[in-house]
PDB file of C-alpha atoms in Angstrom:
ATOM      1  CA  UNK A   1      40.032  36.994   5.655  1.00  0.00           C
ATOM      2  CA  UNK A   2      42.757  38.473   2.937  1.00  0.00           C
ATOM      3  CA  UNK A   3      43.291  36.178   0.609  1.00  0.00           C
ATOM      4  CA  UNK A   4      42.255  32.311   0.197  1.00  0.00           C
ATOM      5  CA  UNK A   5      43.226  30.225  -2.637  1.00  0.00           C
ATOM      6  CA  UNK A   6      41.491  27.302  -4.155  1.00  0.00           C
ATOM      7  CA  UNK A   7      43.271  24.575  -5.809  1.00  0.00           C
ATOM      8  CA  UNK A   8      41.753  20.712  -7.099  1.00  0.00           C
ATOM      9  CA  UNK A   9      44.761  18.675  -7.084  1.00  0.00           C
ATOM     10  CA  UNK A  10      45.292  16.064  -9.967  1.00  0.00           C
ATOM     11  CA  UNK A  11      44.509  12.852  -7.603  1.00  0.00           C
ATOM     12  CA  UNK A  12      41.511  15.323  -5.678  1.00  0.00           C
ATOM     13  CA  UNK A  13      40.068  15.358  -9.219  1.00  0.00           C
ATOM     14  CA  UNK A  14      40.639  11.503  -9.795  1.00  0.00           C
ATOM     15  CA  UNK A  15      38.647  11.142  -6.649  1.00  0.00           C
ATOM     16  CA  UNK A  16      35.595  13.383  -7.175  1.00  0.00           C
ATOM     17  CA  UNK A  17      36.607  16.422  -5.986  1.00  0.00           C
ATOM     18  CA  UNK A  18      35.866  19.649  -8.176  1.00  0.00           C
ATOM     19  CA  UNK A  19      36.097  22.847  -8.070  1.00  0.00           C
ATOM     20  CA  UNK A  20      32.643  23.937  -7.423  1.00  0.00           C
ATOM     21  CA  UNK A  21      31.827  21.997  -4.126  1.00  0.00           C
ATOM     22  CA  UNK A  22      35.098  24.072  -2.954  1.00  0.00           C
ATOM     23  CA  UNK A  23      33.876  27.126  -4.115  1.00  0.00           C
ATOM     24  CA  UNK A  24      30.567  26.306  -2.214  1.00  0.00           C
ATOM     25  CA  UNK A  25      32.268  25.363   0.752  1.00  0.00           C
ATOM     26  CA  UNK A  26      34.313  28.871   0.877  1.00  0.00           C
ATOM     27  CA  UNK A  27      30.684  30.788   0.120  1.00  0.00           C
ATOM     28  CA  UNK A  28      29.305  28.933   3.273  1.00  0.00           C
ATOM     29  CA  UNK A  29      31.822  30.203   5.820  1.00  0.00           C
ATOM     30  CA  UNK A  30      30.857  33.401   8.168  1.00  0.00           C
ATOM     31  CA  UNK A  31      34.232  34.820   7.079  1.00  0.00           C
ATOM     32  CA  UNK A  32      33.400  34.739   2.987  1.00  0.00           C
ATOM     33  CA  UNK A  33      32.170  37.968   3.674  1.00  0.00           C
ATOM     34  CA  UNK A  34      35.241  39.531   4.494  1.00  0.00           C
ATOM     35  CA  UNK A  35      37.278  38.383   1.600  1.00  0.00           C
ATOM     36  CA  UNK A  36      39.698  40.145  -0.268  1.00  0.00           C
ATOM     37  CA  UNK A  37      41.247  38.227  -2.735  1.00  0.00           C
ATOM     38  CA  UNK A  38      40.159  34.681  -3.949  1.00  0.00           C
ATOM     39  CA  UNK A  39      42.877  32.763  -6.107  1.00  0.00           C
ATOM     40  CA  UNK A  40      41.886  29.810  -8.029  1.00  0.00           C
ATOM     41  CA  UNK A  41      44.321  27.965  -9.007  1.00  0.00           C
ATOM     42  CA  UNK A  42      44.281  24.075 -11.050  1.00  0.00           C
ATOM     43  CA  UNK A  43      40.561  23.777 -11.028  1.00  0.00           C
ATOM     44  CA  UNK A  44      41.644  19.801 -12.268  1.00  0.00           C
ATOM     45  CA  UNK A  45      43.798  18.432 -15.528  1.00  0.00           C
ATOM     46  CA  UNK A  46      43.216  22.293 -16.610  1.00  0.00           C
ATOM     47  CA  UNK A  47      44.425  20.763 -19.667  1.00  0.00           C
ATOM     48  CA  UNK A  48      41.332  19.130 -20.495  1.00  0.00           C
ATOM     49  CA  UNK A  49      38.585  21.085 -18.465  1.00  0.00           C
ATOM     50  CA  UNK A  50      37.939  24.609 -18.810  1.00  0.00           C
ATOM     51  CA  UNK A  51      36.698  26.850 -16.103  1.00  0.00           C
ATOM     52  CA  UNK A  52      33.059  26.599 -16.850  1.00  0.00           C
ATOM     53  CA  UNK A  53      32.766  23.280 -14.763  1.00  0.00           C
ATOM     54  CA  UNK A  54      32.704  26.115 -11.843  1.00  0.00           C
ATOM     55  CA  UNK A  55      31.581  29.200 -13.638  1.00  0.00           C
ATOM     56  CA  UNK A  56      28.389  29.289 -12.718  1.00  0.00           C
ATOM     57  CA  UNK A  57      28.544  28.508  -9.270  1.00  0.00           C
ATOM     58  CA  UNK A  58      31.220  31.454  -8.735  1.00  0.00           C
ATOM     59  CA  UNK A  59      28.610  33.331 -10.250  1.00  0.00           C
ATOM     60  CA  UNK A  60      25.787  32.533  -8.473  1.00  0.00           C
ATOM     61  CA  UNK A  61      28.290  32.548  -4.979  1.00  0.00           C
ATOM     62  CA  UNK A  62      29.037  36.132  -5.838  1.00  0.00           C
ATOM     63  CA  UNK A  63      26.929  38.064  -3.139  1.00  0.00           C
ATOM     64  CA  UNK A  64      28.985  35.425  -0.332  1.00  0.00           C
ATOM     65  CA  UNK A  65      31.887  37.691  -1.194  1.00  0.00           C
ATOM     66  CA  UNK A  66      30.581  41.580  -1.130  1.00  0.00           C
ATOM     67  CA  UNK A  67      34.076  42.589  -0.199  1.00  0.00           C
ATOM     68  CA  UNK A  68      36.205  40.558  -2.963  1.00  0.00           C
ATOM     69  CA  UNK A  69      38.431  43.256  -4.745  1.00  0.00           C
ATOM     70  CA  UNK A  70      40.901  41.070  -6.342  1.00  0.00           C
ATOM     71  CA  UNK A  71      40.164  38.344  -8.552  1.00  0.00           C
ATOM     72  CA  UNK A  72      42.879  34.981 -10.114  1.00  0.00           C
ATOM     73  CA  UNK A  73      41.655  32.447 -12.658  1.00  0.00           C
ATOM     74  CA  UNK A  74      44.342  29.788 -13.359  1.00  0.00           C
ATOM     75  CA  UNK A  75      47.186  30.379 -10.881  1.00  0.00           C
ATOM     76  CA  UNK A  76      49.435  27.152 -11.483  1.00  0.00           C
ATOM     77  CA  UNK A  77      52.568  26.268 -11.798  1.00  0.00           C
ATOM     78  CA  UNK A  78      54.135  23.820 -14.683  1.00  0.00           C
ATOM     79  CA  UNK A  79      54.131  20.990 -12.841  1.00  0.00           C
ATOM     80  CA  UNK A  80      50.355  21.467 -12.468  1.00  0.00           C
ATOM     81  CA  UNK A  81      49.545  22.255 -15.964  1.00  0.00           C
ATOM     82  CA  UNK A  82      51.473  24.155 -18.850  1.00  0.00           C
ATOM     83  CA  UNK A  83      50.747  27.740 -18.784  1.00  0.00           C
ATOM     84  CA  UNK A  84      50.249  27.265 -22.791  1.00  0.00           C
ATOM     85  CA  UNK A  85      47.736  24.381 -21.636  1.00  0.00           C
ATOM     86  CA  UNK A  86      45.311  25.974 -19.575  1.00  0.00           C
ATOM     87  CA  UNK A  87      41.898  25.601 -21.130  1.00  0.00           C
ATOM     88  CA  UNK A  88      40.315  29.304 -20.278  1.00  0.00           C
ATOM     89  CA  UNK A  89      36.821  30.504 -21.309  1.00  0.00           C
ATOM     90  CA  UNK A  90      34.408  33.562 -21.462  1.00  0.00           C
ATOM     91  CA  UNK A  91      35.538  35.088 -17.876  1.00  0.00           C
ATOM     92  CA  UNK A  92      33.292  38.151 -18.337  1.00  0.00           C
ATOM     93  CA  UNK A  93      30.513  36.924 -16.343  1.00  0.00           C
ATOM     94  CA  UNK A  94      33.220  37.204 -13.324  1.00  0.00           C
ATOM     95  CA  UNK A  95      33.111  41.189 -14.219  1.00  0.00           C
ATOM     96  CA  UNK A  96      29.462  41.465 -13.793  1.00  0.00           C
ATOM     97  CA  UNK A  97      29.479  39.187 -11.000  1.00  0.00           C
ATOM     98  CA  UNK A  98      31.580  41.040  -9.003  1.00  0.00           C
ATOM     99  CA  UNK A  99      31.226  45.173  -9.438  1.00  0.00           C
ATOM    100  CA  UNK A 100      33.736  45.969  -6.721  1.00  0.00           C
ATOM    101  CA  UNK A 101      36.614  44.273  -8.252  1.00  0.00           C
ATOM    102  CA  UNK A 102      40.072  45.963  -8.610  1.00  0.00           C
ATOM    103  CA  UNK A 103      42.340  43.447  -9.763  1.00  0.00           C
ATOM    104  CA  UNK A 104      41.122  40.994 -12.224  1.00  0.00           C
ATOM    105  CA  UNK A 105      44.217  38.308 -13.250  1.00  0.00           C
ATOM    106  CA  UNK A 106      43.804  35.235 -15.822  1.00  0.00           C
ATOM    107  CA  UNK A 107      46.666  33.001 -16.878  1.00  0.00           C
ATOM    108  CA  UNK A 108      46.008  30.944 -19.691  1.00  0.00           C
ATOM    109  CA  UNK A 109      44.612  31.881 -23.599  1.00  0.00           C
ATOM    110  CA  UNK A 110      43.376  28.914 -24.758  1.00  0.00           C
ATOM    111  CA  UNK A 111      39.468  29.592 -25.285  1.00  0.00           C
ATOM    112  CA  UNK A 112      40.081  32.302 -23.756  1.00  0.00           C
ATOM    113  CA  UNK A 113      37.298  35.169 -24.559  1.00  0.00           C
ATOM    114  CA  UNK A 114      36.871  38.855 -22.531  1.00  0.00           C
ATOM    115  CA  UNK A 115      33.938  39.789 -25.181  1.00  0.00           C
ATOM    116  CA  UNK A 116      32.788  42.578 -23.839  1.00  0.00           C
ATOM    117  CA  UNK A 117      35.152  43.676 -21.434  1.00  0.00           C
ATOM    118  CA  UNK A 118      33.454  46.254 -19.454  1.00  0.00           C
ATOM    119  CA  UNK A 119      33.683  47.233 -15.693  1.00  0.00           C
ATOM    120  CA  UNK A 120      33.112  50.492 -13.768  1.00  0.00           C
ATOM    121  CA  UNK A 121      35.662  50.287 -10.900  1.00  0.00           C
ATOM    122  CA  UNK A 122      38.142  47.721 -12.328  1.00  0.00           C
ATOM    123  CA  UNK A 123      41.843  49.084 -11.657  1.00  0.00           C
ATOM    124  CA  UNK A 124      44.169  45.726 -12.950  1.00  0.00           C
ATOM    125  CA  UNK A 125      44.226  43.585 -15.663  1.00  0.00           C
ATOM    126  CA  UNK A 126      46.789  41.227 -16.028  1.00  0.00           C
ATOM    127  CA  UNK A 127      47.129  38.124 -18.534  1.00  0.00           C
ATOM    128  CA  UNK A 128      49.750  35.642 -18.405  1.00  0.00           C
ATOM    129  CA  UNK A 129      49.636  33.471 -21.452  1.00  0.00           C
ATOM    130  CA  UNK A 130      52.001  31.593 -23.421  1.00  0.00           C
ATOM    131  CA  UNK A 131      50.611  33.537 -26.651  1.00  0.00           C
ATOM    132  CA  UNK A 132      47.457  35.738 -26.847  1.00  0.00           C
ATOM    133  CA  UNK A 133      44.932  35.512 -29.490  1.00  0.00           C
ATOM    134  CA  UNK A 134      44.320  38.781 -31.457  1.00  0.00           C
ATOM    135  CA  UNK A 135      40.591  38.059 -30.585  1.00  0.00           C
ATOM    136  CA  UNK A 136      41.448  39.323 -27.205  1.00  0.00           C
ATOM    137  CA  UNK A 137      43.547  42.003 -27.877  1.00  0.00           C
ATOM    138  CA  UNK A 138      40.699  43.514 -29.653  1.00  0.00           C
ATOM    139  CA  UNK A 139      38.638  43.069 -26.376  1.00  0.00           C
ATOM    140  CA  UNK A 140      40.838  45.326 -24.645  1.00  0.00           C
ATOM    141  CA  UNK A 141      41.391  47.932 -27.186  1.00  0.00           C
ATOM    142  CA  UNK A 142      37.337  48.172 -27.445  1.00  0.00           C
ATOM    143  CA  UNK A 143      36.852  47.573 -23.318  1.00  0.00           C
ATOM    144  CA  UNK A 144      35.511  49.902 -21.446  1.00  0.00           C
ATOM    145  CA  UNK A 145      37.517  50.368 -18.350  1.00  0.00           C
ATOM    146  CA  UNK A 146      37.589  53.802 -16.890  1.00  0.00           C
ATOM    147  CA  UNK A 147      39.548  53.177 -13.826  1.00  0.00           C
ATOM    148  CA  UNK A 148      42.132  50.874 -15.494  1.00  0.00           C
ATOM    149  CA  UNK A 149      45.901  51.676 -14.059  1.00  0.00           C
ATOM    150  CA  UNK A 150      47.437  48.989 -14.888  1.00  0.00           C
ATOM    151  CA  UNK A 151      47.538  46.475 -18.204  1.00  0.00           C
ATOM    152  CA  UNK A 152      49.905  43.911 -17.568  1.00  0.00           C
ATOM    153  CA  UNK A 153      50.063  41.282 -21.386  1.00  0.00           C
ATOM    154  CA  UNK A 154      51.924  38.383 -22.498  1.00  0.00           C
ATOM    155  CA  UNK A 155      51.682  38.570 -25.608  1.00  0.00           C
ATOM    156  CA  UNK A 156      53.750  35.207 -26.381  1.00  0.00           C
ATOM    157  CA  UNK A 157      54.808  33.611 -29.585  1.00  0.00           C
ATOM    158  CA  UNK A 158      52.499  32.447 -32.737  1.00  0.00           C
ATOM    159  CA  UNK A 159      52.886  28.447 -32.050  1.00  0.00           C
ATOM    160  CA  UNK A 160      51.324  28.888 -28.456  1.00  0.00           C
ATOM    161  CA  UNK A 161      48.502  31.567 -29.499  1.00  0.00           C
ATOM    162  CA  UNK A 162      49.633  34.649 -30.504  1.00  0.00           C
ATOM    163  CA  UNK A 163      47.761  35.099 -34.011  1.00  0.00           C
ATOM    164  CA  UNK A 164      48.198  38.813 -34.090  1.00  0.00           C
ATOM    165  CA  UNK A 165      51.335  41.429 -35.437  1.00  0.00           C
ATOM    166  CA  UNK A 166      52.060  44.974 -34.430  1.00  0.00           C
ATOM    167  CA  UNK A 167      49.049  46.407 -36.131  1.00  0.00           C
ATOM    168  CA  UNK A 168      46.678  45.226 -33.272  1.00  0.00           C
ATOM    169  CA  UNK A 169      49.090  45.802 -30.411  1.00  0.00           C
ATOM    170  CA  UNK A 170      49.688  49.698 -31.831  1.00  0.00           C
ATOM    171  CA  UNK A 171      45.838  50.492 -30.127  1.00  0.00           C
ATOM    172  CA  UNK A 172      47.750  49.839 -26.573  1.00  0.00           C
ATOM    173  CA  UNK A 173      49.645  52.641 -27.578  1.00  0.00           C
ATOM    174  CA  UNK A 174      47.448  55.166 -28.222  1.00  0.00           C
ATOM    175  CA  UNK A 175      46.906  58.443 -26.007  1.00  0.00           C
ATOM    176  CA  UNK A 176      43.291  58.355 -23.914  1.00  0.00           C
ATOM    177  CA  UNK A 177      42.222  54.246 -24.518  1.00  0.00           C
ATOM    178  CA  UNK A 178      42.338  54.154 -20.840  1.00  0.00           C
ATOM    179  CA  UNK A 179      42.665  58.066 -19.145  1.00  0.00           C
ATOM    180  CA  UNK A 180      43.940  56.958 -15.999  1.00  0.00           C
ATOM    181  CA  UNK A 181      46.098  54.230 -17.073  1.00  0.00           C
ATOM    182  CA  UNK A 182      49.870  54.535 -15.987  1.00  0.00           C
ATOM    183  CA  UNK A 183      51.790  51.128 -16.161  1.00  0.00           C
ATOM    184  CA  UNK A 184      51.633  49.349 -18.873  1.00  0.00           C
ATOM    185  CA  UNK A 185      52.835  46.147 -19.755  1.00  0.00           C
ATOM    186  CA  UNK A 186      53.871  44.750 -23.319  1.00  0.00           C
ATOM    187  CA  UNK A 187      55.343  41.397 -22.581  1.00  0.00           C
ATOM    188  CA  UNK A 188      57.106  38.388 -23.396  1.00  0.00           C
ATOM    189  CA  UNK A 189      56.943  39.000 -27.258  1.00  0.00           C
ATOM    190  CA  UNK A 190      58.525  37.303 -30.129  1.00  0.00           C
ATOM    191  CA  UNK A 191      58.164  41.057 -31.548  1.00  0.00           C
ATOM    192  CA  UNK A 192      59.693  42.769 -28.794  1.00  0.00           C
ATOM    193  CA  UNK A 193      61.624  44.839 -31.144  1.00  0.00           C
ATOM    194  CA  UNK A 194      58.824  45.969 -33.204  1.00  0.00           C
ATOM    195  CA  UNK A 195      56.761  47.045 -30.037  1.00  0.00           C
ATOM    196  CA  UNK A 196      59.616  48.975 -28.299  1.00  0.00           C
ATOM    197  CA  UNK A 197      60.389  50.810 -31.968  1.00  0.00           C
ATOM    198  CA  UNK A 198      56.395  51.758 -31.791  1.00  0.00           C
ATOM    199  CA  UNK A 199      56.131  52.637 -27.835  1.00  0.00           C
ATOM    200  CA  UNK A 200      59.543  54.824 -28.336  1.00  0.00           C
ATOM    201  CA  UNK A 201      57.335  57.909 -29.201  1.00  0.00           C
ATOM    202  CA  UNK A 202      54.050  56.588 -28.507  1.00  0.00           C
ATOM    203  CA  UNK A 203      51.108  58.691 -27.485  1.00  0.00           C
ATOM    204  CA  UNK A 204      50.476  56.783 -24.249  1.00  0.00           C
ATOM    205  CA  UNK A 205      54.273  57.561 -22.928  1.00  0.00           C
ATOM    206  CA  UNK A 206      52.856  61.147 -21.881  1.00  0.00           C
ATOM    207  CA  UNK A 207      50.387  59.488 -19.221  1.00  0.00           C
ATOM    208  CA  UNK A 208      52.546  56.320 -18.165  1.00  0.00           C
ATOM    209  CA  UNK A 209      54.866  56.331 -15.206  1.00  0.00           C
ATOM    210  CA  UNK A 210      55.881  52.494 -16.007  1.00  0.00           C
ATOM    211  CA  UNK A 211      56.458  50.685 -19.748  1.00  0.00           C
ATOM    212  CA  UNK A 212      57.350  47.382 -19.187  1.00  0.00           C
ATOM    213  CA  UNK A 213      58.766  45.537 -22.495  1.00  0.00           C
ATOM    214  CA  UNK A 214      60.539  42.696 -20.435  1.00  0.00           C
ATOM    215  CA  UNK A 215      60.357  39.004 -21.044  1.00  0.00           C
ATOM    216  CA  UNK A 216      60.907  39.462 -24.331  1.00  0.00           C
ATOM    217  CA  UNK A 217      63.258  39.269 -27.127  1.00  0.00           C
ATOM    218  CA  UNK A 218      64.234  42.880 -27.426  1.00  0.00           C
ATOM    219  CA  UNK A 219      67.286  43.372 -29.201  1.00  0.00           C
ATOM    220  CA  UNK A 220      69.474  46.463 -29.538  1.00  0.00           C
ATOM    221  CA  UNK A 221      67.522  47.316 -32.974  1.00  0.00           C
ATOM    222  CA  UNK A 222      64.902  48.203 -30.452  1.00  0.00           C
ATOM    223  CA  UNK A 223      66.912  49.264 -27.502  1.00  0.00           C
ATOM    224  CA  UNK A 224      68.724  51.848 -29.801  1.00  0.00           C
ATOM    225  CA  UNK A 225      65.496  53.685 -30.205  1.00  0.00           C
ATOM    226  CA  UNK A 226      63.923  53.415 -26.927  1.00  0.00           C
ATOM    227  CA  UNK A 227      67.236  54.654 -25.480  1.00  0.00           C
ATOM    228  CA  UNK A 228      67.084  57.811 -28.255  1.00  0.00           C
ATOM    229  CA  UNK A 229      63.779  58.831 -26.665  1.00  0.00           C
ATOM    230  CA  UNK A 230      62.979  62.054 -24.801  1.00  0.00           C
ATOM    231  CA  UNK A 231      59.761  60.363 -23.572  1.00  0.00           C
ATOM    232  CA  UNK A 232      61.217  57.472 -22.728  1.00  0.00           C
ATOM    233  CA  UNK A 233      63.632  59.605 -20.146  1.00  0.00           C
ATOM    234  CA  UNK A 234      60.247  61.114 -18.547  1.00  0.00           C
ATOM    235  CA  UNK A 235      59.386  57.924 -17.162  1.00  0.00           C
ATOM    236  CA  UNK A 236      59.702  57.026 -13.668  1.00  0.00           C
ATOM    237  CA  UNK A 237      60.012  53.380 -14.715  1.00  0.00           C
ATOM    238  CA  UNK A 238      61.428  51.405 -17.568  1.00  0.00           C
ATOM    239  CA  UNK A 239      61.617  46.953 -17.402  1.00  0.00           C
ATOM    240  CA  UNK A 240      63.275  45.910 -20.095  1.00  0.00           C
ATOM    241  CA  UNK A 241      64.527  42.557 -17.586  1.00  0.00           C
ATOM    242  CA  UNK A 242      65.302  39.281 -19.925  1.00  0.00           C
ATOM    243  CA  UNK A 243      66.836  40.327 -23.022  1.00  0.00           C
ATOM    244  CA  UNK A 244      68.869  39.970 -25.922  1.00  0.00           C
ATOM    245  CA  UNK A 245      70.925  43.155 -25.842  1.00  0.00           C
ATOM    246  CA  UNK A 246      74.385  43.306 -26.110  1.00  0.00           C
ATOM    247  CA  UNK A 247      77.578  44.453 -23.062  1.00  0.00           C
ATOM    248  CA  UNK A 248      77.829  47.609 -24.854  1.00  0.00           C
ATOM    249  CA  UNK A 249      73.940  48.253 -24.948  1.00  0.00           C
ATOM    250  CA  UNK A 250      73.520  47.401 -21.388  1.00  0.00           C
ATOM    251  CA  UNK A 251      76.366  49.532 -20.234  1.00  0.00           C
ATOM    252  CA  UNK A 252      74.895  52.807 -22.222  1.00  0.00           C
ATOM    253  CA  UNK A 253      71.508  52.165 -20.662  1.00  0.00           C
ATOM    254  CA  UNK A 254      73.391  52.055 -17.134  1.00  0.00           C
ATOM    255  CA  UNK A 255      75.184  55.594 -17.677  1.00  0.00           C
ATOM    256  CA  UNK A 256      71.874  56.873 -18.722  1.00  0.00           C
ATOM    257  CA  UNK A 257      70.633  58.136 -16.011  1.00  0.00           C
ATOM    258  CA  UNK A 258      67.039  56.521 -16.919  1.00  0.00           C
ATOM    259  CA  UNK A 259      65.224  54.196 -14.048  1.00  0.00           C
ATOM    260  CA  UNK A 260      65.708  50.953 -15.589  1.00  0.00           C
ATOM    261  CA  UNK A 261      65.995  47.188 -15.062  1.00  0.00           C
ATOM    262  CA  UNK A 262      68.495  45.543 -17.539  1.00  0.00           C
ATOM    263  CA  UNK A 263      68.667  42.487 -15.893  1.00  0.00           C
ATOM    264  CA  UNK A 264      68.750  39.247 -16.956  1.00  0.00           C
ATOM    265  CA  UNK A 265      70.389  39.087 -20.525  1.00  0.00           C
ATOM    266  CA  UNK A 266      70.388  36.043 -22.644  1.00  0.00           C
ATOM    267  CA  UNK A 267      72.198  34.725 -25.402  1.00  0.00           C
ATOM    268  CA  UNK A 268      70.660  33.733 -28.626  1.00  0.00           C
ATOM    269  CA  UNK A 269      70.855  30.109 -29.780  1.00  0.00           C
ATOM    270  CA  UNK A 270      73.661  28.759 -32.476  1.00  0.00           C
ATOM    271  CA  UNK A 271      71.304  29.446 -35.385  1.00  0.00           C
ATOM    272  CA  UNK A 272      70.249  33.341 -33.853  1.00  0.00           C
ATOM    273  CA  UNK A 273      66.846  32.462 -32.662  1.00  0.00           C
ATOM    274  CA  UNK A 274      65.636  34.158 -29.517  1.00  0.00           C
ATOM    275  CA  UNK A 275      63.300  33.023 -27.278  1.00  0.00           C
ATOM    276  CA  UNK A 276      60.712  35.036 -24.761  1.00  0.00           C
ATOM    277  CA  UNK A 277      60.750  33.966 -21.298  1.00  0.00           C
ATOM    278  CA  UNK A 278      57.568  32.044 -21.066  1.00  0.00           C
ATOM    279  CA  UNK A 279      56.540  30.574 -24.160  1.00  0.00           C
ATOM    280  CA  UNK A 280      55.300  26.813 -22.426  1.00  0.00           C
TER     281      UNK A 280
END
């Protein structure tokens, strides 16, 4: 079994249905023990429950899935619940729960806590998030992840949880953090421009193969130096998909013989305000 994925629909929930008795129905099966990846998605009115309804029973189900190596909390779509909505919690127990993870995914920042973030084989970490709390960025510049390759953030605006400033992203940034780290993902900012400015000459270029900076409101203020980079031209990769840069900036980025996606442009609003791609 690849990949199974668990979902409590609104009127499922209205009728008694929860998360848990799924998750113990999936544990129960002969084929549990073959599973890759486990997905759960609206665990029911995410909006007003938080995962720990079913926390501890993924928890205790843990040794039902010895070959799990991919991990989702809070895979929904709007129409399910607001990404900016979710109700998340402390999601490190999953960690220690399961030691052969790879991939570990969350979307959703309310409540959300990765204090401590520690695991041994742990390869992705990816949080989608309509704003994440500074709280948690600290987490990850203090986890211990030695096998991390990719980081994949949303870091989102201020009125949906974003607390922080450059000053606590500028840790992501730094040579050695995570030694065998080579994507990394700075997303979906309302300071787009300030992070591409800092990542131009970062430390952490020299290791990366992929920066991705899309989703965000990157400008050509912060094009103009990314573009003037000779580390940014040794990467194999660079996203800088939904923007705000202008024809001109686009078309120098296309003739510069750099891998990168440019896609996507936007237009700012009548009174200049731009907008990241997910920020609901």
């Amino acid at each position: 079994m690849q990949e199974v994925k668990l979902v409590v629909s609104y009127d499922d929930y209205e009728d008694g249905i929860r998360m848990e008795k799924l998750i113990k129905e999936l544990a129960a099966k002969p084929e549990a023990s073959s599973l890759e990846s486990l997905v759960i998605g609206d665990w029911g009115q995410a909006y007003e429950n938080s995962p720990d309804e079913f926390m501890s029973t993924l928890v205790e189900s843990a040794p039902s899935f010895p070959s799990l190596k991919k991990l989702f909390i809070g895979d929904m779509g709007f129409e399910e619940c607001e990404v900016s909505w979710i109700i998340q919690t402390n999601l490190t127990p999953l960690l220690g729960a399961f030691p052969e993870l790879k991939s570990f995914s969350v979307m959703g920042s309310s409540g959300l806590s990765l204090e401590p973030l520690q695991h041994a084989k742990l390869e992705e970490l990816i949080i989608i998030c309509g704003g994440l709390p500074k709280e948690v960025l600290s987490s990850i510049t203090h986890a211990k992840l030695p096998e991390l390759r990719k980081l994949e953030l949303y870091l989102g605006v201020d009125n949906y949880g974003f607390n922080g400033s450059l000053e606590d992203v500028l840790p992501l940034l730094e040579k050695g953090l995570f030694p065998k780290l080579v994507y990394l993902g700075l997303k979906d900012s309302e300071i787009q421009d300030e992070i591409a400015k800092a990542a131009a000459e970062a430390p952490i270029l020299d290791q990366l193969e992929v920066l991705d900076l899309s989703q965000g409101t990157l400008s050509d203020e912060g094009a103009e130096v990314l573009l003037a980079s000779d580390k940014i031209k040794k990467l194999k990769h660079l996203d800088l998909s939904y923007h705000y840069m202008t024809n001109e900036m686009i078309s120098r980025w296309n003739q510069s013989g750099i891998s990168v996606d440019v896609s996507d442009q936007q237009q700012s609003d009548e009174d200049d305000w731009r907008y990241p791609s997910l920020t609901e």
